[in-house]
Short mmCIF file of C-alpha atoms and ligand atoms in Angstrom, two decimals:
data_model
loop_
_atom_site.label_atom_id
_atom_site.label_comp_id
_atom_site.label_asym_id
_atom_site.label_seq_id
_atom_site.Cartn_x
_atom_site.Cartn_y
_atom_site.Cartn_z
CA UNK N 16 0.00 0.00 0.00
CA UNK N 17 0.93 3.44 -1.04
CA UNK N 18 1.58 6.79 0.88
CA UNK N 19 0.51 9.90 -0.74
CA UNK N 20 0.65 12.93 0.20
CA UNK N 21 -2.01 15.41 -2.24
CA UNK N 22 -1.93 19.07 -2.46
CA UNK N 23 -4.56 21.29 -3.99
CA UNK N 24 -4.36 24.70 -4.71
CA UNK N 25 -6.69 27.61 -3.98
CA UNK N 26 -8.37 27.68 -7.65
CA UNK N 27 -8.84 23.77 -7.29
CA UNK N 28 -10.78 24.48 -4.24
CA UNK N 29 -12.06 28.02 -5.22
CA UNK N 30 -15.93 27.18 -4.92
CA UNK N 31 -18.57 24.12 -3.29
CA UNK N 32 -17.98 21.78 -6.62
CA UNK N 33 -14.93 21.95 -7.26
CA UNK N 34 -14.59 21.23 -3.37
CA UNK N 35 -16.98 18.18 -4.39
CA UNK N 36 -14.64 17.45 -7.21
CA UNK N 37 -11.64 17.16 -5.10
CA UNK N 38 -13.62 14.94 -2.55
CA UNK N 39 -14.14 12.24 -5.72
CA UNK N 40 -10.66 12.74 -6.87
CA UNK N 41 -9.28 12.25 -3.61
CA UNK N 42 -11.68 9.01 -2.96
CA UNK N 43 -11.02 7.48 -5.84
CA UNK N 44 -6.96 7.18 -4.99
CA UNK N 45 -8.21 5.82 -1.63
CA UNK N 46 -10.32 3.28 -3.26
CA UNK N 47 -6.98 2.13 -5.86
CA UNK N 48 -5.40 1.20 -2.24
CA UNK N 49 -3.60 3.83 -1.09
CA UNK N 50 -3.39 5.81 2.05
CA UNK N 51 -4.00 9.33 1.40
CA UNK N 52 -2.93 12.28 3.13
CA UNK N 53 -4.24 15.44 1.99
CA UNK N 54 -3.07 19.45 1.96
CA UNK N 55 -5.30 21.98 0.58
CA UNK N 56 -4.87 25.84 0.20
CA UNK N 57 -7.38 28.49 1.16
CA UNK N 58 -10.52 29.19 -1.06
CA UNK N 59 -8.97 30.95 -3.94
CA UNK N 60 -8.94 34.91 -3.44
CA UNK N 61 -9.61 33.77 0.46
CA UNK N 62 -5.92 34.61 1.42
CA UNK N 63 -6.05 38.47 -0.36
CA UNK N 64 -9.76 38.76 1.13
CA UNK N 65 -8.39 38.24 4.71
CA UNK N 66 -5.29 40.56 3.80
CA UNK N 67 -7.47 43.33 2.91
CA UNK N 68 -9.86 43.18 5.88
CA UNK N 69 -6.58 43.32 7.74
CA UNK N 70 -5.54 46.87 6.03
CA UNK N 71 -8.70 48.06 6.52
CA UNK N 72 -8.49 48.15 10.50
CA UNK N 73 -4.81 48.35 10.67
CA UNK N 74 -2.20 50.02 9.31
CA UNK N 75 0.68 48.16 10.16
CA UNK N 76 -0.91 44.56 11.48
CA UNK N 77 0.79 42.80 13.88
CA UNK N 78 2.78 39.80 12.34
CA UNK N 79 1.24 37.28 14.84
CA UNK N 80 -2.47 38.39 14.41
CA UNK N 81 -2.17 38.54 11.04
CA UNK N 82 -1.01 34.49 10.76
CA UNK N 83 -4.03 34.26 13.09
CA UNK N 84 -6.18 35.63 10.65
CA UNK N 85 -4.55 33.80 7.67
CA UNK N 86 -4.40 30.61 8.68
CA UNK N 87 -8.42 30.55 9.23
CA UNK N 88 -8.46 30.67 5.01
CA UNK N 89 -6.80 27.11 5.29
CA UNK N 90 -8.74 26.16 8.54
CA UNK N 91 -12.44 26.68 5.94
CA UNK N 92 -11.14 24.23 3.24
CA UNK N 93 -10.15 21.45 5.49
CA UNK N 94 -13.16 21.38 7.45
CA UNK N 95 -15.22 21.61 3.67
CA UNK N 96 -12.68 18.83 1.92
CA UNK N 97 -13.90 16.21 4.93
CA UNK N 98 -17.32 17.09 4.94
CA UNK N 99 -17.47 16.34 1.29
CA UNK N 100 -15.05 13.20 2.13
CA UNK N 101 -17.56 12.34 4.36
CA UNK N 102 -20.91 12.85 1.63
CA UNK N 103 -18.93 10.60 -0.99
CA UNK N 104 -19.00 7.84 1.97
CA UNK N 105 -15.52 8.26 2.96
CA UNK N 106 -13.54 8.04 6.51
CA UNK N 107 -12.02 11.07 6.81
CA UNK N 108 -10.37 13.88 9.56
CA UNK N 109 -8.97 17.31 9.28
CA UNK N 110 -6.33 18.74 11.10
CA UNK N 111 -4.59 22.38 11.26
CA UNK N 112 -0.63 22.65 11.12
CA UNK N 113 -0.90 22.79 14.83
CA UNK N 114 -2.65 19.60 15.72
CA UNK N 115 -0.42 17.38 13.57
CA UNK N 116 2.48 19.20 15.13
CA UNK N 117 4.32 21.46 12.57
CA UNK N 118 6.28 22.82 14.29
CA UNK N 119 7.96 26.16 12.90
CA UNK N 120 10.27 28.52 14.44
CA UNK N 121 8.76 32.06 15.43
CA UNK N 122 8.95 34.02 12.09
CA UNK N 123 5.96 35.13 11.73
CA UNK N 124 4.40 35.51 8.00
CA UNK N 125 7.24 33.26 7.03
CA UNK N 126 8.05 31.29 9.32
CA UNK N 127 10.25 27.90 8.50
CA UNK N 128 9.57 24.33 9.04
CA UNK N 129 11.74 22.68 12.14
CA UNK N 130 10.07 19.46 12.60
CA UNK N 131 6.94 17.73 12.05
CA UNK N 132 5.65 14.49 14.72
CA UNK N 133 3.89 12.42 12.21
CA UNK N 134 2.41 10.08 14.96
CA UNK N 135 -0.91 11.10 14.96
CA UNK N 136 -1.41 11.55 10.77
CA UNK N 137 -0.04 7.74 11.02
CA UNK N 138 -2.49 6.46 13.31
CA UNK N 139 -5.21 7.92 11.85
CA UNK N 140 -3.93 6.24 8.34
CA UNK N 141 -4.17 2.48 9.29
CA UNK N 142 -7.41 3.39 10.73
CA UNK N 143 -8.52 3.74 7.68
CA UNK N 144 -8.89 7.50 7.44
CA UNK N 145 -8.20 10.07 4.91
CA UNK N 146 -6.13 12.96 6.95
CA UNK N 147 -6.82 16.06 5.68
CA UNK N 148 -4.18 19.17 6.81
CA UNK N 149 -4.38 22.70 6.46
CA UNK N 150 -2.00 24.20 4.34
CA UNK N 151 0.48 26.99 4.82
CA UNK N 152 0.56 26.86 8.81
CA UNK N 153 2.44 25.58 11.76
CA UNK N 154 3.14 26.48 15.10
CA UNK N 155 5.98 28.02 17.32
CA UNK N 156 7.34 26.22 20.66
CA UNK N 157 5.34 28.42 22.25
CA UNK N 158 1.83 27.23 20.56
CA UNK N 159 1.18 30.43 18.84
CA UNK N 160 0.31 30.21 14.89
CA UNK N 161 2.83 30.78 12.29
CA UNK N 162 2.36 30.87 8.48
CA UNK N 163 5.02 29.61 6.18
CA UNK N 164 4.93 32.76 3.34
CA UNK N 165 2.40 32.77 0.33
CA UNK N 166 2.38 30.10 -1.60
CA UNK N 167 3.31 27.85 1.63
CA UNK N 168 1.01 25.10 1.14
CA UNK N 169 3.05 23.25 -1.21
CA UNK N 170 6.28 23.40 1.47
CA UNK N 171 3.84 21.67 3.63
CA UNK N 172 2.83 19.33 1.61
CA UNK N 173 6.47 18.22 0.59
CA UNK N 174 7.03 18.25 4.52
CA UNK N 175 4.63 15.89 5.54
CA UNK N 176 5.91 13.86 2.54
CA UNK N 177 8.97 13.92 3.82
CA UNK N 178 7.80 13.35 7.31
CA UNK N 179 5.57 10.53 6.52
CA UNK N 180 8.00 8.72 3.93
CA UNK N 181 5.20 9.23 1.40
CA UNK N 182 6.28 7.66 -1.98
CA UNK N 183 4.93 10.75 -3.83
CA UNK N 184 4.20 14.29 -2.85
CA UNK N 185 1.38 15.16 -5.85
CA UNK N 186 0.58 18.87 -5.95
CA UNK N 187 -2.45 19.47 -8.65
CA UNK N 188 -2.99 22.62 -9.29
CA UNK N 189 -4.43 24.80 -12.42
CA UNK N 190 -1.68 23.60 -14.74
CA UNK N 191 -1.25 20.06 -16.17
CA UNK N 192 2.51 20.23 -15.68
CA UNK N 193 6.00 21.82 -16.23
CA UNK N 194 6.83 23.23 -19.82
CA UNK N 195 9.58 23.47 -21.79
CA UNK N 196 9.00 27.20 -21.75
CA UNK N 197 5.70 29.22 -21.49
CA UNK N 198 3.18 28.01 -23.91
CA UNK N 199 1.51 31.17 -24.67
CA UNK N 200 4.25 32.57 -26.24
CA UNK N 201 5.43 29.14 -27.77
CA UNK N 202 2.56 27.46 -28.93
CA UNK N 203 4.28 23.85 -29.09
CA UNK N 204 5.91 24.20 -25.99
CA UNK N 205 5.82 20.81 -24.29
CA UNK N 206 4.74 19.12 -21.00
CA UNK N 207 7.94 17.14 -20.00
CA UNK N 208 7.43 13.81 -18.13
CA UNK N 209 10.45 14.26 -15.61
CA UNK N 210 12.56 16.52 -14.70
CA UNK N 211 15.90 17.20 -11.67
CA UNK N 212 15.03 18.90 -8.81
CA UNK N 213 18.04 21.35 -9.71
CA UNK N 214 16.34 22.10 -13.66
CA UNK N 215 13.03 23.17 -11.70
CA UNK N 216 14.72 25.07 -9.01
CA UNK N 217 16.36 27.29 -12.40
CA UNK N 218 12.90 27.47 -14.30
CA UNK N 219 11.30 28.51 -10.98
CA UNK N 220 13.51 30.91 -10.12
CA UNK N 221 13.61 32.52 -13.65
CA UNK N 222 9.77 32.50 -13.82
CA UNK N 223 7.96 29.36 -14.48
CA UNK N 224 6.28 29.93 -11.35
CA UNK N 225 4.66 26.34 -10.68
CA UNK N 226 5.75 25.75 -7.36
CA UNK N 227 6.79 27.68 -3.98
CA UNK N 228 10.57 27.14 -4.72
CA UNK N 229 11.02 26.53 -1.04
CA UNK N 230 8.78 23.25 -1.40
CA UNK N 231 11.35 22.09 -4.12
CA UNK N 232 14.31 22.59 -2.03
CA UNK N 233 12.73 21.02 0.69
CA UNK N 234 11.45 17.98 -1.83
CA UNK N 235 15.36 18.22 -2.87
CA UNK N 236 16.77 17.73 0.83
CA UNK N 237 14.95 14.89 1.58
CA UNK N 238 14.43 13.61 -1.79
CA UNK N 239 10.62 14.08 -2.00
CA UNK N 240 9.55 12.80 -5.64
CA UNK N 241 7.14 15.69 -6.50
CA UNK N 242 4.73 15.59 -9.09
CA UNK N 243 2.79 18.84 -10.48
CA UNK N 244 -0.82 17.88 -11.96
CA UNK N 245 -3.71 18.97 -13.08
CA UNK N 246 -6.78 19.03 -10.65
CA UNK N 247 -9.14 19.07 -13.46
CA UNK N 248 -7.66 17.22 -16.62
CA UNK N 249 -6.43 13.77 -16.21
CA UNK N 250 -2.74 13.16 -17.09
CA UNK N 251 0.44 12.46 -15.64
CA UNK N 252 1.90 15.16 -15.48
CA UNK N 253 5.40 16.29 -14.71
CA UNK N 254 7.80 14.28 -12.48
CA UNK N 255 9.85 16.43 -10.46
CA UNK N 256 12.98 13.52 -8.82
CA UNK N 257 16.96 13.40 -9.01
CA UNK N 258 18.96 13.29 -11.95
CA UNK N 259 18.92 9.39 -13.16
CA UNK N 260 21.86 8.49 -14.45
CA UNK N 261 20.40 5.73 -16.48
CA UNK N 262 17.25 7.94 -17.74
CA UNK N 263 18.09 9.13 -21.24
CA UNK N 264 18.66 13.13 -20.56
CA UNK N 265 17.39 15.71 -22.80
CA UNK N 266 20.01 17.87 -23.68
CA UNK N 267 18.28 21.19 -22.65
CA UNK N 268 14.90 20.93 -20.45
CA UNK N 269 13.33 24.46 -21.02
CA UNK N 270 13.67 27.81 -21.56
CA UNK N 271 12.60 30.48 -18.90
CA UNK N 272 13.19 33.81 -19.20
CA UNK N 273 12.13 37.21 -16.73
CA UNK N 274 10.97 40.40 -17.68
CA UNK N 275 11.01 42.17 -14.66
CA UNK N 276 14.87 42.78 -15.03
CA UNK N 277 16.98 46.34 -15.81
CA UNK N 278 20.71 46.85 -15.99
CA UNK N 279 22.89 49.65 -14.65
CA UNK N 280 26.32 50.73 -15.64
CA UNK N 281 29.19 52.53 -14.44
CA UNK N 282 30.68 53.87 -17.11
CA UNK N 283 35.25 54.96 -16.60
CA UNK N 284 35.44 53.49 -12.75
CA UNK N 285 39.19 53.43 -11.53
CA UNK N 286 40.11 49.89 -11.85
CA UNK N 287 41.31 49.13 -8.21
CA UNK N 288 40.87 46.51 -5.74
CA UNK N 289 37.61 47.33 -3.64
CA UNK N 290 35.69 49.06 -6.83
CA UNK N 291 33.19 46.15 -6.89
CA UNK N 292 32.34 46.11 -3.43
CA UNK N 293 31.76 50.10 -3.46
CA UNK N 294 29.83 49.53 -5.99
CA UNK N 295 27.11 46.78 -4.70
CA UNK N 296 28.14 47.60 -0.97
CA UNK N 297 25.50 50.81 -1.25
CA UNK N 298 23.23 48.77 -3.46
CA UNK N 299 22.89 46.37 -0.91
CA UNK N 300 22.19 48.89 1.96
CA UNK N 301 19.60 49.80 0.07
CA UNK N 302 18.61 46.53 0.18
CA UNK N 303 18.33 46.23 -3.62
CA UNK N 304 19.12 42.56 -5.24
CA UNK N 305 21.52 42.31 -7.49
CA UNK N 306 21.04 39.23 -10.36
CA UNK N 307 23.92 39.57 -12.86
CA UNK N 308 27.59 40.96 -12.75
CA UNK N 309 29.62 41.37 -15.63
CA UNK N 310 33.26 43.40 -15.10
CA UNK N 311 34.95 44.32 -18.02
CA UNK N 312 38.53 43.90 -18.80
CA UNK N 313 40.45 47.42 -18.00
CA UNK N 314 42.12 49.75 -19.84
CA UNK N 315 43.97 52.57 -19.13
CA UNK N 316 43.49 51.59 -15.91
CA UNK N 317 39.57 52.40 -15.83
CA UNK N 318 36.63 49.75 -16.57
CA UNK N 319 33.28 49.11 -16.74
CA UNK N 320 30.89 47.80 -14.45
CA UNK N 321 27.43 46.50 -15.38
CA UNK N 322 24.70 44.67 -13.31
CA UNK N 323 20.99 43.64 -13.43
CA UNK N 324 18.61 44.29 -10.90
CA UNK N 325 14.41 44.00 -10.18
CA UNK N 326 12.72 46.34 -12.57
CA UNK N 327 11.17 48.11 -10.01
CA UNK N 328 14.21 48.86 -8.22
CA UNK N 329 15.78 50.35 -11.38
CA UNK N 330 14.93 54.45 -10.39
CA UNK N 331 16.46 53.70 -6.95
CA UNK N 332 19.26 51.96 -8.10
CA UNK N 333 19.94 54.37 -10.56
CA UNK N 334 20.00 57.14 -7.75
CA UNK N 335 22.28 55.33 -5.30
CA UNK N 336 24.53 54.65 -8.32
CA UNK N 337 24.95 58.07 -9.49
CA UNK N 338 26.40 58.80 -5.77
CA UNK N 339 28.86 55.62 -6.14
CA UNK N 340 30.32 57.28 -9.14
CA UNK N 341 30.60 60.81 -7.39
CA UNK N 342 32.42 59.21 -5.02
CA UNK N 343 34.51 57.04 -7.48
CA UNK N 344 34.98 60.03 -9.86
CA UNK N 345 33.85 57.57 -12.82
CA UNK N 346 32.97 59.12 -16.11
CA UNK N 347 29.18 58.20 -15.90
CA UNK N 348 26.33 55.86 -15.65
CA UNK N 349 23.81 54.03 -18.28
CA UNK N 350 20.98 52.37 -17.46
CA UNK N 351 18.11 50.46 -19.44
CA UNK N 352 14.99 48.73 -18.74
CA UNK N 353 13.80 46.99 -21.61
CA UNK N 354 15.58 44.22 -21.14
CA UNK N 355 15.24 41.09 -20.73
CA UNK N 356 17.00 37.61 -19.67
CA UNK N 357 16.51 34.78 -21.13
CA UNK N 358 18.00 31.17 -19.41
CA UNK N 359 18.82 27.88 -21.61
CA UNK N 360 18.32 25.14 -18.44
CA UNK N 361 19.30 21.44 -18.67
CA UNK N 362 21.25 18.82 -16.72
CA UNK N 363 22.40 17.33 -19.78
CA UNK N 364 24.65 20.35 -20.69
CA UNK N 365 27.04 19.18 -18.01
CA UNK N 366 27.68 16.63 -20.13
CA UNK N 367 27.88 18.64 -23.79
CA UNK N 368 30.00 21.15 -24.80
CA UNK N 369 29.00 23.36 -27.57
CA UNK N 370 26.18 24.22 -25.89
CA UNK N 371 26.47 27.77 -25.66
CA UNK N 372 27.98 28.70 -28.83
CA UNK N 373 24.92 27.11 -30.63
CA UNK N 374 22.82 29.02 -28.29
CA UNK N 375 24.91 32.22 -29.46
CA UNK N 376 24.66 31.62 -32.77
CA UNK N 377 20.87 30.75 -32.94
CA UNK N 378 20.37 34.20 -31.52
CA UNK N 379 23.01 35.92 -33.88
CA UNK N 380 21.02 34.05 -36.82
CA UNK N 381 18.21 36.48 -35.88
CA UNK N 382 19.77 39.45 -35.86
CA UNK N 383 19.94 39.73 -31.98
CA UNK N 384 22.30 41.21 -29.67
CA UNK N 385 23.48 39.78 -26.67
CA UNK N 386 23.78 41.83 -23.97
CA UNK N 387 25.36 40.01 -20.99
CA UNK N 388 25.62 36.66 -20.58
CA UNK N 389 26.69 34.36 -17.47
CA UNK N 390 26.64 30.58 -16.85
CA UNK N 391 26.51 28.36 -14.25
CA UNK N 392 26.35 24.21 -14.21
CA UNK N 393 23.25 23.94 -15.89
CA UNK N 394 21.89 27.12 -16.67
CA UNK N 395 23.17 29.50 -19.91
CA UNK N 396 21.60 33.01 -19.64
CA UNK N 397 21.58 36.22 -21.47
CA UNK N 398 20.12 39.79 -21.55
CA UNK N 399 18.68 40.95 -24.57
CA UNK N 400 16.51 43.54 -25.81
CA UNK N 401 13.06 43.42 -24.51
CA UNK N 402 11.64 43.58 -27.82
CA UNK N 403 13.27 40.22 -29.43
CA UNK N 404 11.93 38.46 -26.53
CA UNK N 405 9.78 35.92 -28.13
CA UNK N 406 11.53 35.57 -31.24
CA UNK N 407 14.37 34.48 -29.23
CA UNK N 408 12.47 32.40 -27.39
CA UNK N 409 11.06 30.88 -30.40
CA UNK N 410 14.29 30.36 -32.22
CA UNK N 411 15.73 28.72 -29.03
CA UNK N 412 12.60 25.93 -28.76
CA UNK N 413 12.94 25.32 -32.25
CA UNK N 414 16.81 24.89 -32.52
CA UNK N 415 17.26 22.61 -29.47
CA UNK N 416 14.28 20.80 -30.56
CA UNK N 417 12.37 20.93 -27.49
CA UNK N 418 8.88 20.47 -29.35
CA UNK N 419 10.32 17.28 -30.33
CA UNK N 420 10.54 15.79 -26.86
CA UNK N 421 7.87 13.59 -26.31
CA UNK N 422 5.57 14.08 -23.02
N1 LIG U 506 -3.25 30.53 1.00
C1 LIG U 506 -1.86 30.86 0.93
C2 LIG U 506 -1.61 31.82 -0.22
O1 LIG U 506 -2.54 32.23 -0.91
C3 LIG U 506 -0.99 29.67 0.84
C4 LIG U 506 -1.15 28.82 -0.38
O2 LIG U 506 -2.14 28.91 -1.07
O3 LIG U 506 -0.25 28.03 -0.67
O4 LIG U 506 -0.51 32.21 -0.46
MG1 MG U 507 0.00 27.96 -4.96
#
């Protein structure tokens, strides 16, 4: 017999029947002979509702009362999921974070995940029950409620996973799977059957927003094997596990790319040791996040310095970096906006050279410019002009052949 651990998002629980729809979903796993354990987000909207009654009495909330009030959007769904359990003539229980003892340090509105006792889920399990456990909440040593940041309910549902030794953490949300890049702006972008914990952690970070990329570092850790579904189509969806040595690799898993970068440049900065850290030293304080760093070579002793930061940070970036070059006496600064960075991902380039310089020349074939580029393991990205965007995009899918893998 099976243990696994389902999550549902807010939109697949976002009214009464699609509540109802879960509750047959859910059943019919139990009925196949497994034990299920379930984690469900709030009602969708719920979470923003509760934030906004919260504004409107307060202007700064305190951090504890407002994971009091939060964690009640979890507490509705739970107590809904059984009941309809219950109507499709099923044994089940729900349980806040609390109760099955998450237990979370004391950070409130994002708090993290210390331990979780998974005695009582267990017992309830070879009773025969389906246990079903709030999302996105826990509890301090001191027994007050803590939430675990938006988006948390898919770190607890890897956690209990991990906790309970499940044999697959499922989390079904609006999407049928991972792409190889977005499919509305490549129309045969494909689903891909499997794919490393490290590839999603890239396309996460760089946009493909699936999952809360703490639940796939946490899934990573304790090697969780995640699967993203969809709650209302059936399918198989994308298998999120560790590299297989054995499994035939695709060469490049998917493109992601982020529009919500700019990039700054000091133009003429003395070319010293301790230029870079005055530089992002002041950026920092102003607690602005800095994404790419490219230093050029010198000459005649001066160079250039160019980074990438949020979009909306750009105006105050721009104003903290016209006082480092003051105070460097550097000739001047450049900035842009529409730009945008665009990431080749893929375990199997570890293995390939030749990689990049087909990814260069693809783009060159086009007529586009690369701006920056860096690299890391598994991961090839570059900043372009905002407005070649999808034809990059497009010319990338088509050379590497990802509409030819086969989901
Ligand atoms: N309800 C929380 C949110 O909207 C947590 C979650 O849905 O995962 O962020
Ligand atoms: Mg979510």
């Amino acid at each position: 017999m099976a243990l696994i651990v389902q999550k549902y998002g807010g939109t697949s629980v976002g009214s009464p029947e699609r509540i109802s729809k879960v509750a047959e979903k859910v059943a019919k796993s139990y009925r196949e002979g497994n034990q299920i354990v379930v984690v469900v987000s709030a009602m969708s909207g719920e979470t923003n509702r509760l934030l906004n009654l919260a504004a409107e009495v307060s202007d700064r909330p305190s951090l504890r009362e407002m994971d009091v009030l939060l964690s009640t959007g979890e507490q509705v769904t739970i107590a809904l999921l059984c009941m309809a359990l219950h109507q499709a003539g099923m044994k089940a229980i729900s349980y806040t974070g609390g109760q099955v003892h998450i237990l979370t340090d004391n950070v409130h509105s994002k708090a993290r995940i210390k331990n979780i006792d998974g005695k009582k889920i267990r017992s309830d399990l070879e009773a025969g029950s389906i246990v079903v456990v709030a999302g996105f909440q826990g509890m301090d040593e001191s027994g007050n409620i803590t939430t675990l940041g938006r988006g948390g309910s898919d770190t607890t549902a890897v956690a209990l996973a991990a906790a309970l030794k499940a044999s697959e953490c499922q989390i079904y949300t609006d999407v049928d799977g991972v792409y190889t890049t977005d499919p509305r702006m490549v129309s045969d972008a494909r689903r891909l059957k499997t794919i490393t914990y490290e590839e999603m952690l890239e396309l996460a970070s760089l946009g493909a927003k699936v999952l809360q990329i703490r639940s796939v570092e946490f899934a990573s850790k304790f090697k969780v094997p995640l699967r993203v579904l969809s709650s209302f189509e059936e399918g198989e969806g994308t298998l999120i596990t560790s590299e297989d040595k054995n499994m035939e690799q695709a060469l490049i898993s998917g493109i992601a790319f982020n529009k919500d970068e700019a990039k700054l440049t000091l133009v003429g900065v003395p070319d010293q040791p301790g230029v870079a850290h005055r530089i992002l030293g002041p950026i920092g304080r102003a607690n602005i996040e800095v994404d790419m760093i490219i230093q050029n070579v010198g000459v005649d002793n001066t160079t250039d310095f160019t980074f990438t930061v949020h979009r909306n940070d750009y105006v105050q970036a721009m104003e903290v970096l016209e006082n480092v070059r003051q105070e460097l006496g550097a000739a001047s600064i450049a900035g842009d906006e529409k730009i945008v960075k665009l990431s080749l991902v893929g375990v199997g380039m570890r293995s390939h050279a030749g990689i990049a310089s087909t990814m260069f020349e693809t783009l060159a074939n086009e007529g586009i410019n690369i701006r920056m580029i860096s690299t890391s393991e598994i991961k090839i990205s570059v900043v372009i002009d905002e407005k070649y965007l999808e034809l990059g995009v497009r010319a990338l899918h088509s050379t590497f052949e990802l509409d030819q893998i086969s989901a």
